[in-house]
Coordinates of C-alpha atoms in Angstrom, one line a residue:
Chain A
X1 CA 37.5 -46.2 20.7
X2 CA 35.0 -43.8 19.0
X3 CA 36.3 -40.7 20.7
X4 CA 38.3 -39.9 23.8
X5 CA 38.8 -36.7 25.7
X6 CA 41.7 -36.3 28.0
X7 CA 42.0 -33.7 30.7
X8 CA 39.6 -31.2 29.2
X9 CA 39.4 -27.9 31.0
X10 CA 37.2 -24.9 30.4
X11 CA 36.7 -21.7 32.3
X12 CA 34.3 -18.8 31.7
X13 CA 36.0 -15.7 33.1
X14 CA 37.5 -16.7 36.3
X15 CA 35.1 -19.5 36.9
X16 CA 36.4 -23.0 36.0
X17 CA 33.6 -25.1 34.6
X18 CA 35.5 -28.2 33.5
X19 CA 38.4 -29.3 35.6
X20 CA 40.3 -32.0 33.7
X21 CA 37.5 -34.2 32.2
X22 CA 38.6 -37.5 30.7
X23 CA 36.1 -39.8 29.0
X24 CA 36.4 -42.5 26.4
X25 CA 33.4 -43.7 24.4
X26 CA 33.3 -46.7 22.2
X27 CA 31.4 -46.9 18.9
X28 CA 27.7 -47.7 19.3
X29 CA 27.6 -46.9 23.0
X30 CA 25.0 -44.8 24.7
X31 CA 26.7 -42.9 27.5
X32 CA 24.9 -40.6 29.9
X33 CA 26.7 -37.9 31.8
X34 CA 24.6 -37.2 34.8
X35 CA 25.1 -34.5 37.5
X36 CA 23.4 -31.6 39.2
X37 CA 22.7 -28.3 37.4
X38 CA 25.9 -26.3 36.9
X39 CA 28.2 -29.3 37.0
X40 CA 29.5 -28.6 33.5
X41 CA 27.6 -31.3 31.6
X42 CA 26.3 -29.0 28.8
X43 CA 29.8 -27.4 28.5
X44 CA 31.2 -30.8 27.9
X45 CA 28.5 -31.5 25.3
X46 CA 29.2 -28.2 23.5
X47 CA 32.9 -29.1 23.3
X48 CA 32.0 -32.5 21.9
X49 CA 29.7 -30.9 19.4
X50 CA 32.4 -28.4 18.3
X51 CA 30.3 -25.5 19.5
X52 CA 32.9 -24.6 22.1
X53 CA 36.6 -25.1 22.5
X54 CA 38.4 -26.4 25.5
X55 CA 41.0 -24.2 27.2
X56 CA 43.3 -27.2 27.4
X57 CA 43.2 -31.0 27.0
X58 CA 42.6 -33.1 24.0
X59 CA 39.5 -34.4 22.1
X60 CA 40.3 -37.1 19.7
X61 CA 38.0 -39.0 17.3
X62 CA 38.9 -42.3 15.7
X63 CA 37.5 -40.8 12.5
X64 CA 37.3 -37.0 12.6
X65 CA 33.8 -35.6 12.2
X66 CA 33.0 -34.2 8.8
X67 CA 29.9 -33.0 6.9
X68 CA 29.2 -36.6 5.9
X69 CA 29.9 -37.9 9.4
X70 CA 28.6 -35.0 11.5
X71 CA 28.3 -34.7 15.3
X72 CA 24.7 -33.5 15.8
X73 CA 23.3 -32.2 19.0
X74 CA 19.7 -32.2 20.1
X75 CA 19.4 -29.1 22.3
X76 CA 17.5 -29.0 25.6
X77 CA 14.7 -26.8 24.2
X78 CA 14.7 -28.8 20.9
X79 CA 14.9 -25.5 19.0
X80 CA 12.5 -26.6 16.3
X81 CA 12.3 -23.9 13.7
X82 CA 8.8 -22.4 14.3
X83 CA 8.2 -21.2 10.7
X84 CA 8.9 -24.6 9.2
X85 CA 6.6 -27.6 9.1
X86 CA 7.5 -30.9 10.8
X87 CA 8.7 -32.2 7.4
X88 CA 10.8 -29.1 6.7
X89 CA 12.3 -29.2 10.1
X90 CA 13.3 -32.9 9.6
X91 CA 14.6 -32.1 6.2
X92 CA 16.7 -29.1 7.3
X93 CA 20.0 -31.0 7.8
X94 CA 19.6 -32.8 4.5
X95 CA 18.8 -29.6 2.5
X96 CA 21.9 -28.0 4.1
X97 CA 23.8 -30.9 2.5
X98 CA 22.2 -30.1 -0.9
X99 CA 20.8 -33.6 -1.2
X100 CA 18.5 -34.5 -4.1
X101 CA 14.8 -33.8 -3.4
X102 CA 13.8 -37.5 -3.8
X103 CA 16.5 -38.6 -1.4
X104 CA 15.4 -36.0 1.1
X105 CA 11.8 -37.0 0.9
X106 CA 12.6 -40.7 1.3
X107 CA 14.9 -40.1 4.3
X108 CA 12.6 -37.7 6.0
X109 CA 9.5 -39.9 5.5
X110 CA 11.5 -42.9 6.9
X111 CA 12.6 -40.8 9.9
X112 CA 9.1 -39.4 10.6
X113 CA 7.6 -42.9 10.3
X114 CA 10.1 -44.3 12.7
X115 CA 9.6 -41.5 15.2
X116 CA 5.8 -41.8 14.9
X117 CA 5.1 -38.3 13.7
X118 CA 4.5 -39.0 10.0
X119 CA 0.9 -37.9 10.4
X120 CA 2.1 -34.5 11.6
X121 CA 4.4 -33.9 8.6
X122 CA 2.5 -30.7 7.6
X123 CA 2.0 -29.4 11.1
X124 CA 4.0 -26.7 12.7
X125 CA 6.1 -27.2 15.9
X126 CA 3.6 -25.3 18.1
X127 CA 1.0 -27.8 17.1
X128 CA 2.9 -30.7 18.6
X129 CA 2.9 -32.2 22.1
X130 CA 6.0 -32.2 24.2
X131 CA 6.8 -35.8 23.3
X132 CA 6.3 -35.2 19.6
X133 CA 8.6 -32.2 19.7
X134 CA 11.3 -34.3 21.3
X135 CA 10.9 -37.0 18.7
X136 CA 11.0 -34.5 15.9
X137 CA 14.1 -32.9 17.3
X138 CA 15.8 -36.4 17.4
X139 CA 14.4 -37.2 13.9
X140 CA 15.9 -34.0 12.6
X141 CA 19.2 -34.9 14.1
X142 CA 19.1 -38.5 12.9
X143 CA 18.1 -37.7 9.3
X144 CA 21.6 -36.6 8.1
X145 CA 23.1 -39.8 9.6
X146 CA 25.3 -38.5 12.4
X147 CA 28.3 -40.4 13.5
X148 CA 27.8 -39.0 17.0
X149 CA 24.4 -37.9 18.5
X150 CA 24.5 -35.6 21.5
X151 CA 21.4 -35.2 23.7
X152 CA 21.3 -32.2 26.0
X153 CA 18.8 -32.8 28.8
X154 CA 16.4 -34.9 26.6
X155 CA 13.8 -35.2 29.4
X156 CA 13.8 -31.7 30.8
X157 CA 10.7 -30.6 28.9
X158 CA 8.7 -33.7 29.2
X159 CA 5.9 -34.5 31.7
X160 CA 7.1 -36.9 34.4
X161 CA 4.8 -39.7 33.1
X162 CA 6.4 -39.4 29.6
X163 CA 10.0 -39.5 30.7
X164 CA 10.3 -43.3 31.1
X165 CA 8.7 -44.0 27.8
X166 CA 10.9 -41.5 26.1
X167 CA 14.0 -43.0 27.7
X168 CA 13.0 -46.5 26.5
X169 CA 12.2 -45.1 23.0
X170 CA 15.6 -43.3 22.8
X171 CA 17.3 -46.6 23.9
X172 CA 15.5 -48.6 21.2
X173 CA 16.2 -46.0 18.5
X174 CA 19.8 -45.7 19.4
X175 CA 20.2 -49.5 19.2
X176 CA 18.4 -49.7 15.9
X177 CA 20.3 -46.8 14.3
X178 CA 23.5 -47.9 16.0
X179 CA 24.6 -44.3 16.4
X180 CA 27.1 -43.5 19.2
X181 CA 25.2 -41.3 21.6
X182 CA 26.2 -39.1 24.6
X183 CA 23.4 -37.7 26.7
X184 CA 23.6 -35.3 29.6
X185 CA 20.8 -35.2 32.0
X186 CA 19.9 -34.8 35.6
X187 CA 17.0 -37.3 35.3
X188 CA 18.5 -40.3 37.0
X189 CA 15.9 -42.9 36.5
X190 CA 15.7 -42.2 32.7
X191 CA 19.5 -42.2 32.4
X192 CA 19.6 -45.5 34.1
X193 CA 16.9 -46.9 31.8
X194 CA 18.5 -45.9 28.5
X195 CA 22.2 -45.9 29.1
X196 CA 24.8 -48.6 28.6
X197 CA 27.2 -46.6 30.6
X198 CA 26.9 -43.6 33.0
X199 CA 29.4 -41.0 34.1
X200 CA 28.6 -38.9 37.1
X201 CA 29.9 -35.3 36.8
X202 CA 30.2 -33.2 40.0
X203 CA 31.7 -29.7 40.1
X204 CA 33.3 -29.9 36.7
X205 CA 34.9 -33.3 37.0
X206 CA 33.8 -36.9 36.4
X207 CA 33.5 -38.6 39.7
X208 CA 32.8 -42.1 38.5
X209 CA 32.0 -44.0 35.3
X210 CA 30.5 -47.4 34.9
X211 CA 27.4 -49.4 34.0
X212 CA 24.2 -48.3 35.7
X213 CA 24.4 -51.3 38.1
X214 CA 28.1 -50.6 38.9
X215 CA 27.3 -47.0 39.6
X216 CA 24.4 -47.8 41.8
X217 CA 26.4 -50.3 43.8
X218 CA 29.6 -48.4 43.9
X219 CA 29.2 -44.7 43.3
X220 CA 32.8 -44.1 44.2
X221 CA 32.3 -41.3 46.6
X222 CA 29.8 -39.9 49.1
X223 CA 29.0 -36.9 47.0
X224 CA 28.2 -39.1 44.0
X225 CA 26.3 -41.5 46.2
X226 CA 24.2 -38.6 47.5
X227 CA 23.5 -37.4 44.0
X228 CA 22.1 -40.8 43.1
X229 CA 19.7 -40.6 46.1
X230 CA 19.4 -40.1 49.8
X231 CA 22.0 -41.7 52.0
X232 CA 21.7 -42.3 55.7
X233 CA 24.7 -41.5 57.8
X234 CA 24.8 -43.6 60.9
X235 CA 27.3 -42.4 63.5
X236 CA 29.8 -45.0 64.7
X237 CA 28.4 -44.6 68.3
X238 CA 25.3 -46.5 67.2
X239 CA 27.4 -49.6 66.4
X240 CA 25.0 -50.9 63.9
X241 CA 26.7 -53.8 62.2
X242 CA 26.0 -54.0 58.5
X243 CA 25.6 -57.4 56.9
X244 CA 28.0 -58.6 54.3
X245 CA 28.1 -56.1 51.5
X246 CA 25.6 -53.7 53.0
X247 CA 26.2 -50.0 52.9
X248 CA 29.4 -48.0 52.9
X249 CA 31.7 -47.1 55.8
X250 CA 33.7 -44.0 56.1
X251 CA 35.5 -42.3 59.0
X252 CA 33.8 -44.6 61.4
X253 CA 30.3 -43.7 60.1
X254 CA 28.1 -46.1 58.1
X255 CA 26.2 -45.0 55.0
X256 CA 23.0 -46.8 54.0
X257 CA 20.4 -46.3 51.4
X258 CA 16.8 -45.8 52.7
X259 CA 15.8 -49.3 51.6
X260 CA 18.6 -50.7 53.8
X261 CA 17.7 -49.0 57.0
X262 CA 14.6 -49.6 59.2
X263 CA 13.1 -48.1 62.2
X264 CA 11.4 -50.3 64.8
X265 CA 9.1 -49.0 67.5
X266 CA 10.8 -49.7 70.9
X267 CA 10.1 -47.9 74.1
X268 CA 13.7 -48.6 75.1
X269 CA 15.0 -47.5 71.6
X270 CA 18.0 -45.1 71.3
X271 CA 16.2 -42.6 69.1
X272 CA 13.1 -40.3 69.5
X273 CA 11.2 -39.5 66.4
X274 CA 10.7 -35.8 66.2
X275 CA 9.3 -35.3 62.7
X276 CA 8.1 -37.2 59.6
X277 CA 7.6 -36.3 55.9
X278 CA 6.5 -38.5 53.0
X279 CA 8.4 -37.9 49.8
X280 CA 6.2 -40.1 47.7
X281 CA 8.7 -42.9 47.6
X282 CA 10.0 -43.0 51.2
X283 CA 9.8 -41.2 54.5
X284 CA 12.1 -38.7 56.0
X285 CA 12.3 -39.0 59.7
X286 CA 13.9 -36.5 62.0
X287 CA 15.1 -38.5 65.0
X288 CA 17.1 -37.3 68.0
X289 CA 19.9 -39.5 69.3
X290 CA 22.0 -39.0 72.5
X291 CA 24.8 -37.4 70.5
X292 CA 22.7 -35.3 68.2
X293 CA 19.9 -35.2 65.6
X294 CA 19.8 -37.6 62.7
X295 CA 17.8 -37.6 59.5
X296 CA 16.7 -41.1 58.5
X297 CA 15.4 -41.9 55.0
X298 CA 13.4 -45.0 55.4
X299 CA 10.6 -47.0 53.8
X300 CA 9.2 -47.7 57.2
X301 CA 5.6 -46.6 57.8
X302 CA 3.4 -46.5 60.9
X303 CA 5.9 -44.5 63.0
X304 CA 4.8 -41.1 64.1
X305 CA 6.6 -38.2 65.8
X306 CA 6.9 -38.9 69.6
X307 CA 7.7 -42.6 69.1
X308 CA 10.9 -44.0 70.5
X309 CA 12.5 -46.2 67.9
X310 CA 15.5 -48.5 67.4
X311 CA 17.5 -48.4 64.1
X312 CA 18.3 -51.6 62.4
X313 CA 19.6 -52.8 59.1
X314 CA 17.1 -54.7 57.0
X315 CA 17.8 -58.3 56.4
X316 CA 16.2 -58.0 53.0
X317 CA 18.5 -55.2 52.0
X318 CA 20.2 -55.9 48.7
X319 CA 23.8 -56.8 48.9
X320 CA 26.2 -54.1 47.8
X321 CA 30.0 -54.5 47.5
X322 CA 31.7 -53.5 50.7
X323 CA 33.7 -50.7 49.1
X324 CA 34.9 -48.1 51.6
X325 CA 34.3 -44.7 50.2
X326 CA 36.0 -41.4 50.7
X327 CA 34.1 -38.8 52.6
X328 CA 34.2 -35.7 50.4
X329 CA 31.3 -33.8 51.8
Chain B
X1 CA -18.4 -5.6 29.6
X2 CA -18.0 -2.0 30.6
X3 CA -14.3 -1.8 29.7
X4 CA -14.6 -2.9 26.0
X5 CA -17.5 -0.5 25.5
X6 CA -15.5 2.2 27.0
X7 CA -12.6 1.4 24.7
X8 CA -15.0 1.3 21.7
X9 CA -16.4 4.7 22.7
X10 CA -13.0 6.2 23.1
X11 CA -11.9 4.8 19.7
X12 CA -15.0 6.2 18.1
X13 CA -14.5 9.7 19.6
X14 CA -10.8 9.8 19.0
X15 CA -10.5 8.1 15.6
X16 CA -13.8 7.6 13.8
X17 CA -15.4 11.0 14.5
X18 CA -12.5 13.1 13.1
X19 CA -12.6 10.9 10.0
X20 CA -16.3 11.6 9.7
X21 CA -15.6 15.3 10.0
X22 CA -12.9 15.0 7.3
X23 CA -15.3 13.2 5.0
X24 CA -17.9 15.9 5.7
X25 CA -15.5 18.6 4.8
X26 CA -14.5 16.7 1.6
X27 CA -18.1 16.6 0.5
X28 CA -19.2 20.0 1.9
X29 CA -16.6 22.8 1.7
X30 CA -18.9 25.2 3.3
X31 CA -19.8 23.1 6.3
X32 CA -19.3 25.2 9.5
X33 CA -20.5 25.4 13.1
X34 CA -23.3 25.4 14.2
X35 CA -24.6 23.2 11.4
X36 CA -24.8 19.6 12.5
X37 CA -25.5 18.3 9.0
X38 CA -23.9 20.0 6.0
X39 CA -26.4 22.2 4.3
X40 CA -24.9 22.0 0.8
X41 CA -22.8 19.3 -0.8
X42 CA -20.2 19.9 -3.5
X43 CA -18.2 17.5 -5.8
X44 CA -15.6 20.1 -6.5
X45 CA -12.8 18.5 -4.5
X46 CA -13.5 15.1 -6.1
X47 CA -13.4 16.7 -9.5
X48 CA -10.1 18.3 -8.6
X49 CA -8.8 14.9 -7.4
X50 CA -9.8 13.4 -10.7
X51 CA -8.2 16.2 -12.7
X52 CA -5.0 16.1 -10.8
X53 CA -4.9 12.3 -10.7
X54 CA -1.5 11.8 -12.4
X55 CA 0.2 14.5 -10.3
X56 CA -1.2 13.0 -7.1
X57 CA -0.3 9.5 -8.2
X58 CA 3.3 10.6 -8.9
X59 CA 3.6 12.3 -5.5
X60 CA 2.1 9.2 -3.8
X61 CA 4.4 6.9 -5.8
X62 CA 7.4 9.0 -4.9
X63 CA 6.6 9.0 -1.2
X64 CA 5.9 5.3 -1.1
X65 CA 9.1 4.6 -3.1
X66 CA 11.4 6.6 -0.8
X67 CA 9.6 5.4 2.3
X68 CA 10.0 1.7 1.3
X69 CA 13.6 2.3 0.3
X70 CA 14.2 3.9 3.8
X71 CA 12.6 0.8 5.4
X72 CA 14.9 -1.6 3.4
X73 CA 18.0 0.4 3.9
X74 CA 17.4 0.9 7.6
X75 CA 16.7 -2.8 8.0
X76 CA 20.0 -3.8 6.3
X77 CA 21.9 -1.1 8.3
X78 CA 20.5 -2.2 11.6
X79 CA 20.8 -6.0 11.4
X80 CA 24.4 -6.1 12.6
X81 CA 24.3 -3.5 15.3
X82 CA 21.0 -4.9 16.6
X83 CA 22.4 -8.4 16.8
X84 CA 25.5 -7.0 18.6
X85 CA 23.4 -5.1 21.1
X86 CA 21.1 -8.0 21.8
X87 CA 23.7 -10.7 22.0
X88 CA 26.8 -9.2 23.5
X89 CA 27.9 -7.2 26.4
X90 CA 30.8 -4.8 26.2
X91 CA 32.2 -1.7 27.7
X92 CA 30.6 1.4 26.5
X93 CA 27.6 -0.5 25.1
X94 CA 25.0 1.9 26.7
X95 CA 26.9 4.9 25.4
X96 CA 27.1 3.5 21.9
X97 CA 23.4 2.5 22.0
X98 CA 22.4 6.0 23.1
X99 CA 24.5 7.6 20.3
X100 CA 22.9 5.4 17.7
X101 CA 19.4 6.2 19.0
X102 CA 20.1 10.0 19.1
X103 CA 18.7 10.9 15.7
X104 CA 15.2 9.9 16.9
X105 CA 15.6 12.4 19.8
X106 CA 16.9 15.3 17.8
X107 CA 14.3 17.6 16.1
X108 CA 14.4 17.1 12.3
X109 CA 15.1 20.7 11.7
X110 CA 18.3 20.6 13.9
X111 CA 19.2 17.3 12.3
X112 CA 18.7 18.5 8.8
X113 CA 20.9 21.6 9.0
X114 CA 24.1 19.7 9.3
X115 CA 22.9 17.0 7.0
X116 CA 21.9 19.4 4.2
X117 CA 25.4 21.0 4.1
X118 CA 27.0 17.5 3.9
X119 CA 24.6 16.4 1.3
X120 CA 25.3 19.4 -0.9
X121 CA 29.0 18.7 -0.7
X122 CA 28.4 15.0 -1.5
X123 CA 26.1 15.9 -4.5
X124 CA 23.2 14.2 -2.8
X125 CA 21.0 17.3 -2.4
X126 CA 18.0 17.4 -4.7
X127 CA 18.2 13.7 -5.5
X128 CA 16.1 10.7 -4.6
X129 CA 19.1 8.8 -3.1
X130 CA 19.7 11.9 -0.9
X131 CA 16.1 11.8 0.3
X132 CA 16.2 8.1 1.0
X133 CA 19.5 8.4 2.8
X134 CA 18.4 11.3 5.0
X135 CA 15.1 9.6 5.9
X136 CA 17.1 6.5 6.7
X137 CA 19.5 8.4 9.0
X138 CA 16.6 10.1 10.7
X139 CA 14.4 7.0 11.2
X140 CA 16.8 4.1 11.6
X141 CA 16.7 4.3 15.5
X142 CA 13.1 2.9 15.4
X143 CA 14.3 0.0 13.3
X144 CA 17.3 -0.5 15.6
X145 CA 15.2 -0.6 18.7
X146 CA 12.7 -3.1 17.1
X147 CA 15.4 -5.4 15.8
X148 CA 17.4 -5.3 19.0
X149 CA 14.2 -6.4 20.8
X150 CA 13.6 -8.9 18.1
X151 CA 17.0 -10.5 18.5
X152 CA 16.5 -10.5 22.2
X153 CA 13.2 -12.4 21.8
X154 CA 14.7 -15.6 20.5
X155 CA 17.7 -17.6 21.6
X156 CA 20.9 -17.4 19.7
X157 CA 20.9 -21.2 20.0
X158 CA 18.6 -21.4 16.9
X159 CA 21.5 -20.2 14.8
X160 CA 23.8 -22.6 16.6
X161 CA 21.4 -25.5 16.1
X162 CA 21.1 -24.7 12.4
X163 CA 24.8 -24.5 12.1
X164 CA 25.2 -27.7 13.9
X165 CA 22.8 -29.3 11.4
X166 CA 25.2 -28.3 8.6
X167 CA 23.8 -25.0 7.5
X168 CA 26.1 -22.2 6.2
X169 CA 25.9 -18.6 7.4
X170 CA 23.5 -17.5 4.6
X171 CA 21.1 -20.3 5.2
X172 CA 21.2 -19.6 8.9
X173 CA 20.4 -16.0 8.3
X174 CA 17.7 -16.4 5.6
X175 CA 15.9 -19.6 6.7
X176 CA 16.3 -19.5 10.5
X177 CA 17.0 -16.0 11.8
X178 CA 15.0 -13.9 9.3
X179 CA 11.6 -15.7 9.9
X180 CA 12.2 -15.4 13.7
X181 CA 13.0 -11.7 13.2
X182 CA 10.1 -11.0 10.9
X183 CA 7.6 -9.7 13.6
X184 CA 10.2 -7.3 14.9
X185 CA 11.2 -6.2 11.4
X186 CA 7.6 -5.6 10.5
X187 CA 7.1 -3.5 13.6
X188 CA 10.2 -1.5 13.0
X189 CA 9.5 -1.2 9.3
X190 CA 6.0 0.1 9.9
X191 CA 7.3 2.9 12.1
X192 CA 10.1 3.8 9.7
X193 CA 7.7 3.8 6.8
X194 CA 5.3 6.1 8.7
X195 CA 8.0 8.4 9.8
X196 CA 9.4 8.6 6.3
X197 CA 6.1 8.9 4.6
X198 CA 4.8 11.7 6.8
X199 CA 8.1 13.6 6.9
X200 CA 7.7 16.9 5.1
X201 CA 10.6 19.1 6.1
X202 CA 13.5 16.8 5.4
X203 CA 12.1 15.7 2.1
X204 CA 11.5 19.4 1.1
X205 CA 15.0 20.4 2.2
X206 CA 17.1 17.6 0.8
X207 CA 14.8 16.8 -2.1
X208 CA 14.7 20.5 -3.0
X209 CA 11.3 20.0 -4.7
X210 CA 12.9 17.7 -7.3
X211 CA 11.7 14.6 -5.5
X212 CA 7.9 14.2 -5.7
X213 CA 6.4 13.7 -2.3
X214 CA 2.8 13.4 -1.1
X215 CA 3.5 15.4 2.1
X216 CA 4.9 18.1 -0.2
X217 CA 1.7 18.0 -2.2
X218 CA -0.6 18.0 0.8
X219 CA 1.1 20.7 2.9
X220 CA 0.1 23.7 0.8
X221 CA -3.5 22.6 0.8
X222 CA -3.4 22.2 4.6
X223 CA -2.3 25.8 5.0
X224 CA -4.8 27.1 2.4
X225 CA -8.5 27.8 2.8
X226 CA -9.4 24.9 0.5
X227 CA -10.5 22.6 3.3
X228 CA -12.4 20.3 0.9
X229 CA -9.3 19.3 -1.1
X230 CA -7.1 19.2 2.0
X231 CA -9.6 16.8 3.6
X232 CA -9.8 14.5 0.7
X233 CA -6.0 14.4 0.3
X234 CA -5.7 13.7 4.0
X235 CA -8.1 10.8 3.8
X236 CA -6.0 9.5 0.9
X237 CA -2.9 10.0 2.9
X238 CA -4.5 8.0 5.7
X239 CA -5.4 5.1 3.5
X240 CA -1.7 4.3 2.9
X241 CA -0.8 3.3 6.5
X242 CA -4.1 1.4 6.8
X243 CA -3.3 -0.5 3.6
X244 CA 0.3 -1.0 4.9
X245 CA -1.1 -2.5 8.1
X246 CA -3.1 -5.1 6.2
X247 CA -0.3 -5.8 3.8
X248 CA 2.2 -6.2 6.6
X249 CA -0.1 -8.6 8.4
X250 CA -0.7 -10.7 5.3
X251 CA 3.0 -10.8 4.5
X252 CA 3.9 -11.7 8.0
X253 CA 1.4 -14.5 8.0
X254 CA 2.8 -15.8 4.7
X255 CA 6.4 -15.4 5.8
X256 CA 6.1 -16.9 9.3
X257 CA 3.1 -19.1 8.3
X258 CA 1.2 -18.0 11.4
X259 CA 3.4 -20.1 13.7
X260 CA 4.4 -19.0 17.1
X261 CA 7.9 -18.9 18.3
X262 CA 9.1 -21.5 20.8
X263 CA 11.3 -20.3 23.6

């Protein structure tokens, strides 16, 4: 164990933000806490960083943090010091530790080299691109050799096309430096790419923890499943029989991912398509059934409003463990 | 195109023409309406300026000294309350803020009556520290407003970030917060300097004539019939804020190295 928090609670005024969070992280792990805005992720990170104190609960490190083994956080807006050059920013933590000039120069140059911003050493933060700013913020945090690195929304200020590259870069750097890392983000794809383990935080509590694959297959609850992506709720009256390991059932209803559910044109079909919208990755169909309207997220194309359709479960749908889930929403 | 020309014309009429008139008076004491061009030039005022050089320099030096001291003192005094007002919310905040800003709203004559009595009792009347203190008390609201806005313009997370990187409170204050605060401090400092530098009544009352001041030197000339000397002294008076503007700009560039603040 590197650190463990047990039943951490935190309230601001009368508003509870963390409601008994327990999380254990092993040395060298990269764990991402994902969840919607306002779920309490950053509060948890602030507590781990020592910038805030929990109201109750326990945070225990195997080796307590110290100036030599610090916990360093990379803030969401990077907070690069605007009056300092890239070099001075990266050297800030080392100078704060009164290191010798030669040692500072060596470590900063190594860090800037690794993070591919050595040619910008004399530039100021406002002369850097978004990706460079992020790399500088991480380089500045890594230079003092933290025992725990905390990343607060590391992709929030990046262009969408840079996010995946940044996630891969962070994963590579984390492995190479071997520093235990906890990131909080609501960028799911990036969290899945870079993390060894993921914890989903909803409304101040951790809903589920596991590897990205485990989380995807078994999100542990409908709310968490919905946070990971759209879920189709098929009423029991439709009597669609899922194949082995497909979808989740709850309260007689069946829950399927868009890729698992298809629509087929059928004049005798049980549903009438009333609307269609393309999200870029899948379609959202508004269909009317005998017992009410239904929103269907599907990859199916070629169906237009006015068509009668039949719903079916795709044979090619990837198998998922048949874990019944609790309906929480 | 029309708008910049209009601004330039307004600038010329409001600022440049009066200066030309002052320069005209300085060189031609007898210049009067309806003469468009002065009929006779005289170097008398310049000769007087040269003859009284040491006295003028002393007055100018005194004014600059107590004005700069008021800037430094008001800056130091306002740091903590400005941070408090910008960063925290508490009961009675608006009332306290209004009370601290009150000296700027009260006429200096009203303000000085109570202050003078207290300064005599404290032994600060007729002294340079007394003048510095009274000017600071009178002008610090301008600094307070500027610094409060300055603290509000950058996130308190900069300090948290520096602290998280291992910096102590002094390093956080000097290396992180001060450069971020520099533009606001420069703005507030400029106003405090100008208020202190142009203040006549408070300096006269509290300084009691023992503290050399440029406004004290200039005032009798302004009320006299010697327009020529008054004009040249006024132009000299004006040169200080202009020099201050360029000096502040240069210092600010050096201090913040021309970088912009990230949100």
